[in-house]
mmCIF file of C-alpha atoms in Angstrom:
data_model
loop_
_atom_site.group_PDB
_atom_site.id
_atom_site.type_symbol
_atom_site.label_atom_id
_atom_site.label_comp_id
_atom_site.label_asym_id
_atom_site.label_seq_id
_atom_site.Cartn_x
_atom_site.Cartn_y
_atom_site.Cartn_z
ATOM 1 C CA MET A 1 -24.195 97.611 99.212
ATOM 2 C CA SER A 2 -25.669 99.331 101.782
ATOM 3 C CA THR A 3 -26.973 102.857 101.161
ATOM 4 C CA GLY A 4 -26.030 103.910 103.919
ATOM 5 C CA MET A 5 -29.074 105.101 105.741
ATOM 6 C CA LYS A 6 -29.456 103.614 109.434
ATOM 7 C CA VAL A 7 -32.213 100.885 110.274
ATOM 8 C CA GLY A 8 -34.320 100.020 113.102
ATOM 9 C CA ALA A 9 -36.971 96.934 113.493
ATOM 10 C CA VAL A 10 -40.392 97.328 116.398
ATOM 11 C CA ILE A 11 -41.939 94.773 117.379
ATOM 12 C CA ILE A 12 -45.024 94.804 119.971
ATOM 13 C CA THR A 13 -46.032 91.122 121.305
ATOM 14 C CA MET A 14 -47.789 89.424 124.007
ATOM 15 C CA GLY A 15 -45.573 86.997 125.411
ATOM 16 C CA ASN A 16 -47.718 84.776 123.434
ATOM 17 C CA ARG A 17 -46.107 83.550 120.607
ATOM 18 C CA PRO A 18 -42.310 82.660 121.409
ATOM 19 C CA GLU A 19 -41.257 80.328 118.280
ATOM 20 C CA GLU A 20 -42.944 82.386 115.953
ATOM 21 C CA LEU A 21 -40.910 86.322 117.964
ATOM 22 C CA ARG A 22 -37.838 84.341 117.574
ATOM 23 C CA ALA A 23 -38.467 82.316 114.165
ATOM 24 C CA LEU A 24 -38.937 86.124 113.156
ATOM 25 C CA LEU A 25 -35.792 87.933 114.623
ATOM 26 C CA ASP A 26 -33.493 85.588 113.087
ATOM 27 C CA SER A 27 -34.915 86.257 110.280
ATOM 28 C CA VAL A 28 -34.474 90.121 110.900
ATOM 29 C CA ALA A 29 -30.746 89.538 111.851
ATOM 30 C CA LYS A 30 -30.317 87.300 108.644
ATOM 31 C CA GLN A 31 -30.695 90.725 106.493
ATOM 32 C CA ASP A 32 -28.314 91.355 104.418
ATOM 33 C CA GLY A 33 -26.232 95.277 104.818
ATOM 34 C CA ASP A 34 -25.289 96.738 108.050
ATOM 35 C CA PRO A 35 -27.147 95.259 110.714
ATOM 36 C CA VAL A 36 -31.168 96.353 111.632
ATOM 37 C CA GLU A 37 -31.245 97.026 115.761
ATOM 38 C CA VAL A 38 -34.500 95.283 117.503
ATOM 39 C CA VAL A 39 -37.178 96.666 120.076
ATOM 40 C CA VAL A 40 -39.411 94.567 121.068
ATOM 41 C CA VAL A 41 -42.377 95.921 123.290
ATOM 42 C CA GLY A 42 -43.971 93.514 125.988
ATOM 43 C CA ASN A 43 -47.650 94.665 125.354
ATOM 44 C CA GLY A 44 -48.835 94.279 129.547
ATOM 45 C CA SER A 45 -47.014 91.280 128.863
ATOM 46 C CA PRO A 46 -43.732 89.616 129.935
ATOM 47 C CA VAL A 47 -41.510 89.576 126.817
ATOM 48 C CA PRO A 48 -40.103 85.573 125.675
ATOM 49 C CA ASP A 49 -36.290 85.042 126.201
ATOM 50 C CA VAL A 50 -34.883 86.580 122.937
ATOM 51 C CA PRO A 51 -31.086 86.917 121.401
ATOM 52 C CA GLU A 52 -28.438 88.857 122.425
ATOM 53 C CA GLY A 53 -28.120 92.669 121.589
ATOM 54 C CA VAL A 54 -31.889 92.593 121.015
ATOM 55 C CA ARG A 55 -33.683 95.135 123.231
ATOM 56 C CA THR A 56 -36.723 94.691 125.234
ATOM 57 C CA ILE A 57 -39.067 97.059 127.197
ATOM 58 C CA GLU A 58 -42.670 96.035 128.795
ATOM 59 C CA LEU A 59 -45.541 96.960 129.313
ATOM 60 C CA PRO A 60 -47.301 96.736 132.157
ATOM 61 C CA GLU A 61 -50.547 97.842 130.944
ATOM 62 C CA ASN A 62 -51.999 96.500 127.134
ATOM 63 C CA LEU A 63 -51.396 100.224 124.698
ATOM 64 C CA GLY A 64 -52.920 98.444 122.238
ATOM 65 C CA ILE A 65 -51.358 98.162 118.826
ATOM 66 C CA PRO A 66 -50.580 101.874 118.230
ATOM 67 C CA GLY A 67 -49.181 102.325 121.948
ATOM 68 C CA GLY A 68 -47.148 99.834 121.926
ATOM 69 C CA ARG A 69 -44.857 101.186 118.851
ATOM 70 C CA ASN A 70 -45.063 103.860 119.782
ATOM 71 C CA VAL A 71 -43.176 103.388 122.974
ATOM 72 C CA GLY A 72 -41.809 101.163 120.550
ATOM 73 C CA ILE A 73 -40.754 104.132 117.906
ATOM 74 C CA GLU A 74 -39.512 106.400 121.501
ATOM 75 C CA ALA A 75 -37.046 103.645 122.213
ATOM 76 C CA PHE A 76 -35.157 104.765 119.238
ATOM 77 C CA GLY A 77 -34.902 108.719 120.651
ATOM 78 C CA PRO A 78 -37.319 111.135 120.368
ATOM 79 C CA SER A 79 -39.599 109.968 116.853
ATOM 80 C CA GLY A 80 -37.050 107.843 116.292
ATOM 81 C CA ARG A 81 -34.526 109.578 115.164
ATOM 82 C CA ASP A 82 -31.719 107.406 115.960
ATOM 83 C CA VAL A 83 -32.191 105.901 113.299
ATOM 84 C CA ASP A 84 -33.700 106.850 109.625
ATOM 85 C CA ILE A 85 -36.271 103.875 108.691
ATOM 86 C CA LEU A 86 -37.898 102.074 110.836
ATOM 87 C CA LEU A 87 -39.491 98.599 110.536
ATOM 88 C CA PHE A 88 -43.051 97.813 112.101
ATOM 89 C CA LEU A 89 -43.475 93.802 111.937
ATOM 90 C CA ASP A 90 -45.820 91.328 113.028
ATOM 91 C CA ASP A 91 -44.811 88.600 116.011
ATOM 92 C CA ASP A 92 -45.387 86.400 114.042
ATOM 93 C CA GLY A 93 -44.984 87.631 110.631
ATOM 94 C CA LEU A 94 -41.212 86.520 108.729
ATOM 95 C CA LEU A 95 -38.826 87.969 106.731
ATOM 96 C CA PRO A 96 -38.054 85.133 103.951
ATOM 97 C CA ASN A 97 -35.949 86.844 101.728
ATOM 98 C CA HIS A 98 -32.901 88.429 103.166
ATOM 99 C CA ASP A 99 -32.992 91.890 101.193
ATOM 100 C CA THR A 100 -35.915 93.108 102.511
ATOM 101 C CA ALA A 101 -33.629 96.064 104.457
ATOM 102 C CA GLU A 102 -31.409 97.106 101.893
ATOM 103 C CA LEU A 103 -34.836 97.512 99.792
ATOM 104 C CA CYS A 104 -35.774 99.877 102.071
ATOM 105 C CA ARG A 105 -32.509 101.815 102.261
ATOM 106 C CA ARG A 106 -32.105 102.163 98.323
ATOM 107 C CA ALA A 107 -35.974 102.934 97.380
ATOM 108 C CA PHE A 108 -36.089 105.667 100.541
ATOM 109 C CA GLU A 109 -32.765 106.864 99.448
ATOM 110 C CA SER A 110 -33.725 107.234 95.761
ATOM 111 C CA ASP A 111 -37.384 108.885 96.622
ATOM 112 C CA PRO A 112 -36.458 111.748 98.669
ATOM 113 C CA LYS A 113 -40.475 112.138 99.197
ATOM 114 C CA LEU A 114 -40.630 109.098 99.460
ATOM 115 C CA GLY A 115 -42.161 108.235 104.146
ATOM 116 C CA ILE A 116 -44.064 104.389 103.934
ATOM 117 C CA VAL A 117 -43.472 101.390 102.204
ATOM 118 C CA SER A 118 -45.780 98.688 102.534
ATOM 119 C CA PHE A 119 -44.708 94.775 102.282
ATOM 120 C CA ARG A 120 -46.642 92.008 100.502
ATOM 121 C CA ILE A 121 -48.305 90.036 103.213
ATOM 122 C CA ALA A 122 -47.284 86.164 101.654
ATOM 123 C CA ASP A 123 -49.537 82.825 103.638
ATOM 124 C CA PRO A 124 -45.862 81.063 104.663
ATOM 125 C CA ASP A 125 -47.924 77.720 102.936
ATOM 126 C CA THR A 126 -49.890 79.051 99.616
ATOM 127 C CA GLY A 127 -47.578 82.705 98.816
ATOM 128 C CA VAL A 128 -50.785 83.432 98.536
ATOM 129 C CA THR A 129 -51.864 87.129 99.336
ATOM 130 C CA GLN A 130 -54.821 88.130 100.833
ATOM 131 C CA ARG A 131 -57.093 90.865 98.807
ATOM 132 C CA ARG A 132 -57.146 93.300 102.167
ATOM 133 C CA HIS A 133 -53.681 93.611 102.716
ATOM 134 C CA VAL A 134 -53.403 94.893 98.992
ATOM 135 C CA PRO A 135 -53.997 98.048 100.025
ATOM 136 C CA ARG A 136 -55.869 100.172 97.237
ATOM 137 C CA LEU A 137 -58.827 98.996 95.648
ATOM 138 C CA ARG A 138 -57.556 97.623 93.028
ATOM 139 C CA ALA A 139 -56.716 94.573 94.745
ATOM 140 C CA ALA A 140 -56.729 92.214 91.781
ATOM 141 C CA ASP A 141 -53.236 91.731 91.006
ATOM 142 C CA PRO A 142 -50.961 91.967 94.740
ATOM 143 C CA MET A 143 -47.432 91.409 92.146
ATOM 144 C CA ARG A 144 -48.678 94.943 91.408
ATOM 145 C CA SER A 145 -46.519 97.462 93.554
ATOM 146 C CA SER A 146 -48.000 101.169 93.156
ATOM 147 C CA ARG A 147 -48.488 104.886 94.890
ATOM 148 C CA VAL A 148 -51.385 103.600 97.733
ATOM 149 C CA THR A 149 -52.698 105.908 100.274
ATOM 150 C CA THR A 150 -52.328 103.565 103.330
ATOM 151 C CA PHE A 151 -50.419 100.625 104.681
ATOM 152 C CA LEU A 152 -50.499 97.390 106.091
ATOM 153 C CA GLY A 153 -49.800 97.834 109.933
ATOM 154 C CA GLY A 154 -48.017 95.130 110.858
ATOM 155 C CA ALA A 155 -45.799 94.860 107.514
ATOM 156 C CA ASN A 156 -43.792 98.864 107.074
ATOM 157 C CA ALA A 157 -41.578 101.011 106.852
ATOM 158 C CA VAL A 158 -41.791 104.026 107.952
ATOM 159 C CA ARG A 159 -38.756 107.132 107.320
ATOM 160 C CA THR A 160 -38.739 108.090 111.025
ATOM 161 C CA GLN A 161 -38.712 112.039 109.282
ATOM 162 C CA VAL A 162 -42.586 111.630 108.922
ATOM 163 C CA PHE A 163 -42.978 110.424 113.359
ATOM 164 C CA ALA A 164 -41.329 113.650 113.197
ATOM 165 C CA GLU A 165 -43.001 116.022 111.072
ATOM 166 C CA VAL A 166 -46.593 114.958 111.489
ATOM 167 C CA GLY A 167 -46.261 112.719 114.856
ATOM 168 C CA GLY A 168 -46.917 109.582 115.646
ATOM 169 C CA LEU A 169 -50.222 106.764 115.654
ATOM 170 C CA PRO A 170 -52.855 107.846 117.228
ATOM 171 C CA ASP A 171 -52.935 105.799 121.084
ATOM 172 C CA ALA A 172 -56.746 105.440 121.774
ATOM 173 C CA PHE A 173 -57.091 104.257 118.694
ATOM 174 C CA PHE A 174 -55.992 101.196 120.337
ATOM 175 C CA TYR A 175 -56.824 98.665 117.324
ATOM 176 C CA ALA A 176 -58.487 99.258 113.562
ATOM 177 C CA HIS A 177 -57.646 102.394 110.981
ATOM 178 C CA GLU A 178 -53.916 103.605 113.015
ATOM 179 C CA GLU A 179 -52.530 103.271 109.830
ATOM 180 C CA THR A 180 -54.702 105.457 107.795
ATOM 181 C CA ASP A 181 -54.677 107.643 110.682
ATOM 182 C CA LEU A 182 -50.979 108.286 109.946
ATOM 183 C CA ALA A 183 -51.479 107.739 106.479
ATOM 184 C CA TRP A 184 -53.468 110.788 105.750
ATOM 185 C CA ARG A 185 -51.455 113.081 107.855
ATOM 186 C CA ALA A 186 -48.368 112.071 105.886
ATOM 187 C CA LEU A 187 -49.932 112.392 102.654
ATOM 188 C CA ASP A 188 -51.275 115.480 103.651
ATOM 189 C CA ALA A 189 -47.667 117.020 104.364
ATOM 190 C CA GLY A 190 -46.213 116.054 101.401
ATOM 191 C CA TRP A 191 -44.621 112.610 101.746
ATOM 192 C CA MET A 192 -46.055 109.699 98.926
ATOM 193 C CA ILE A 193 -46.452 105.916 100.296
ATOM 194 C CA ASP A 194 -45.744 103.206 97.877
ATOM 195 C CA TYR A 195 -46.474 99.639 97.929
ATOM 196 C CA ARG A 196 -44.101 97.268 97.434
ATOM 197 C CA SER A 197 -44.718 93.605 96.327
ATOM 198 C CA ASP A 198 -40.827 92.100 96.593
ATOM 199 C CA MET A 199 -40.976 93.298 100.242
ATOM 200 C CA VAL A 200 -42.765 90.079 101.670
ATOM 201 C CA LEU A 201 -43.629 89.434 105.116
ATOM 202 C CA TYR A 202 -44.614 86.255 105.624
ATOM 203 C CA HIS A 203 -47.950 85.370 107.646
ATOM 204 C CA PRO A 204 -50.281 82.896 108.921
ATOM 205 C CA THR A 205 -54.178 83.363 107.166
ATOM 206 C CA THR A 206 -56.348 84.742 109.474
ATOM 207 C CA ALA A 207 -59.365 86.895 109.619
ATOM 208 C CA PRO A 208 -59.618 90.553 111.061
ATOM 209 C CA SER A 209 -62.480 89.627 112.677
ATOM 210 C CA ARG A 210 -61.810 87.004 114.894
ATOM 211 C CA HIS A 211 -60.778 89.981 117.593
ATOM 212 C CA ALA A 212 -63.371 89.852 119.630
ATOM 213 C CA VAL A 213 -63.743 93.578 119.699
ATOM 214 C CA TYR A 214 -63.091 93.770 115.531
ATOM 215 C CA HIS A 215 -66.995 95.593 114.975
ATOM 216 C CA ARG A 216 -66.689 97.484 117.496
ATOM 217 C CA MET A 217 -63.470 99.425 117.300
ATOM 218 C CA VAL A 218 -63.469 99.215 113.388
ATOM 219 C CA ALA A 219 -66.399 101.321 113.168
ATOM 220 C CA ARG A 220 -65.619 103.534 116.674
ATOM 221 C CA ASN A 221 -62.203 105.046 114.993
ATOM 222 C CA ARG A 222 -63.818 105.522 111.610
ATOM 223 C CA VAL A 223 -65.739 107.811 113.237
ATOM 224 C CA TRP A 224 -62.510 108.707 115.164
ATOM 225 C CA LEU A 225 -60.257 109.481 112.214
ATOM 226 C CA ALA A 226 -63.400 111.198 109.897
ATOM 227 C CA ARG A 227 -64.011 113.413 112.359
ATOM 228 C CA ARG A 228 -59.628 114.303 112.815
ATOM 229 C CA ASN A 229 -58.714 114.161 109.527
ATOM 230 C CA LEU A 230 -61.924 115.108 106.860
ATOM 231 C CA PRO A 231 -63.403 118.771 105.444
ATOM 232 C CA ALA A 232 -66.514 118.626 107.284
ATOM 233 C CA LEU A 233 -67.939 118.579 104.054
ATOM 234 C CA LEU A 234 -66.354 115.109 103.461
ATOM 235 C CA VAL A 235 -67.577 113.808 106.964
ATOM 236 C CA PRO A 236 -71.076 113.132 106.443
ATOM 237 C CA VAL A 237 -70.099 111.050 103.074
ATOM 238 C CA TYR A 238 -67.123 109.551 104.699
ATOM 239 C CA LEU A 239 -69.365 107.571 106.406
ATOM 240 C CA GLY A 240 -72.591 107.297 105.082
ATOM 241 C CA VAL A 241 -70.518 105.384 102.492
ATOM 242 C CA TRP A 242 -68.932 103.130 105.083
ATOM 243 C CA MET A 243 -72.361 102.297 106.321
ATOM 244 C CA LEU A 244 -73.674 101.104 104.113
ATOM 245 C CA LEU A 245 -70.646 99.091 102.578
ATOM 246 C CA THR A 246 -70.893 97.398 105.867
ATOM 247 C CA LEU A 247 -74.754 96.707 105.213
ATOM 248 C CA VAL A 248 -74.715 95.665 102.417
ATOM 249 C CA ARG A 249 -71.949 93.025 103.591
ATOM 250 C CA ARG A 250 -74.991 91.752 105.770
ATOM 251 C CA PRO A 251 -72.345 90.606 109.010
ATOM 252 C CA SER A 252 -74.492 89.252 111.808
ATOM 253 C CA ARG A 253 -76.378 90.417 114.340
ATOM 254 C CA PRO A 254 -74.451 90.437 117.100
ATOM 255 C CA ALA A 255 -71.475 91.423 114.267
ATOM 256 C CA LEU A 256 -73.730 94.117 113.695
ATOM 257 C CA LYS A 257 -75.342 96.051 117.088
ATOM 258 C CA ALA A 258 -71.478 96.096 117.665
ATOM 259 C CA TRP A 259 -70.794 97.775 115.156
ATOM 260 C CA PHE A 260 -73.495 100.037 115.717
ATOM 261 C CA GLY A 261 -72.355 100.953 119.450
ATOM 262 C CA GLY A 262 -68.822 101.099 117.961
ATOM 263 C CA PHE A 263 -70.100 103.888 115.368
ATOM 264 C CA ARG A 264 -71.934 105.953 118.492
ATOM 265 C CA GLU A 265 -69.042 105.145 120.689
ATOM 266 C CA GLY A 266 -67.435 107.317 118.418
ATOM 267 C CA TRP A 267 -69.217 110.235 117.782
ATOM 268 C CA SER A 268 -69.948 110.568 121.418
ATOM 269 C CA THR A 269 -66.253 110.011 123.023
ATOM 270 C CA PRO A 270 -62.863 112.570 121.785
ATOM 271 C CA CYS A 271 -61.295 111.666 119.111
ATOM 272 C CA GLY A 272 -58.596 113.789 119.770
ATOM 273 C CA PRO A 273 -57.028 116.920 117.925
ATOM 274 C CA ARG A 274 -59.075 117.498 114.465
ATOM 275 C CA ARG A 275 -56.568 118.241 111.215
ATOM 276 C CA PRO A 276 -58.386 118.707 108.846
ATOM 277 C CA MET A 277 -56.350 117.699 105.832
ATOM 278 C CA LYS A 278 -56.232 120.515 102.658
ATOM 279 C CA TRP A 279 -58.008 120.005 99.515
ATOM 280 C CA ARG A 280 -55.471 119.225 97.329
ATOM 281 C CA THR A 281 -54.744 116.933 99.352
ATOM 282 C CA VAL A 282 -58.435 115.063 98.819
ATOM 283 C CA TRP A 283 -57.126 115.579 95.065
ATOM 284 C CA ARG A 284 -54.043 113.869 95.440
ATOM 285 C CA LEU A 285 -55.971 111.209 96.991
ATOM 286 C CA THR A 286 -58.185 110.634 94.078
ATOM 287 C CA ARG A 287 -55.920 111.244 91.550
ATOM 288 C CA LEU A 288 -54.624 108.196 93.305
ATOM 289 C CA GLY A 289 -57.720 106.035 93.138
ATOM 290 C CA ARG A 290 -59.006 106.452 97.017
ATOM 291 C CA PRO A 291 -60.732 109.441 97.181
ATOM 292 C CA PRO A 292 -61.515 109.798 100.824
ATOM 293 C CA VAL A 293 -65.076 108.620 100.500
ATOM 294 C CA ILE A 294 -64.589 105.389 100.341
#
């Protein structure tokens, strides 16, 4: 039985995966309970043909992942207020189960402080969930649901009240770490985040480094993330740990050069408004298993 909470979905596309997009839209349409209202945002590209009833927005330029998703949020009214929950789904993903929207409704209805749910991403052919897709340090068992401190950008559900309270995704990030920026602000405002293994999005196994801008933006946005959100004492600790981890992973020389270029850029360019989290939020992150120094 539906809880009555209204669910919408935001999908951004570059228009280059029309078959995958259509399959995703079909899987959203098959969800149990009240229909999920869908907005597809063409991020600097035309939107391929979509089923009747699916709203589309075509942006004249690519605003990046957070910018495109923010446009989708506002399509549901200021901060998405026309619905209670928004799903964010990658355009080459697929909801294999028909009860995902209903599971979201029940999760948010039963826990008034739950702000964000991160889905489990599984390869459609093997069923394997990559370790990096489990948003916690202890990621060996992807079938274990838990409270977490961040979420997966292309497979999640957000209570729209969170956007009304803490704002949307950081447009300027363009790609990488925008989810953690929102997650930290939501946690600082008292919201909780769950990873749910029973809410599944099928998505082909890929490497994040397939994006040409990956190394630069990962480094730049990591610095911005720290400058925007961490107490001043933790900023050098957090960034020092991540520099060490990057070196230990021994990336290629071009990748390391791009990473250090992005790191410098993160310090030399505006990061947006600084709102350092409270120390009690630092303690909450620590108790949840991921202190904000890693």
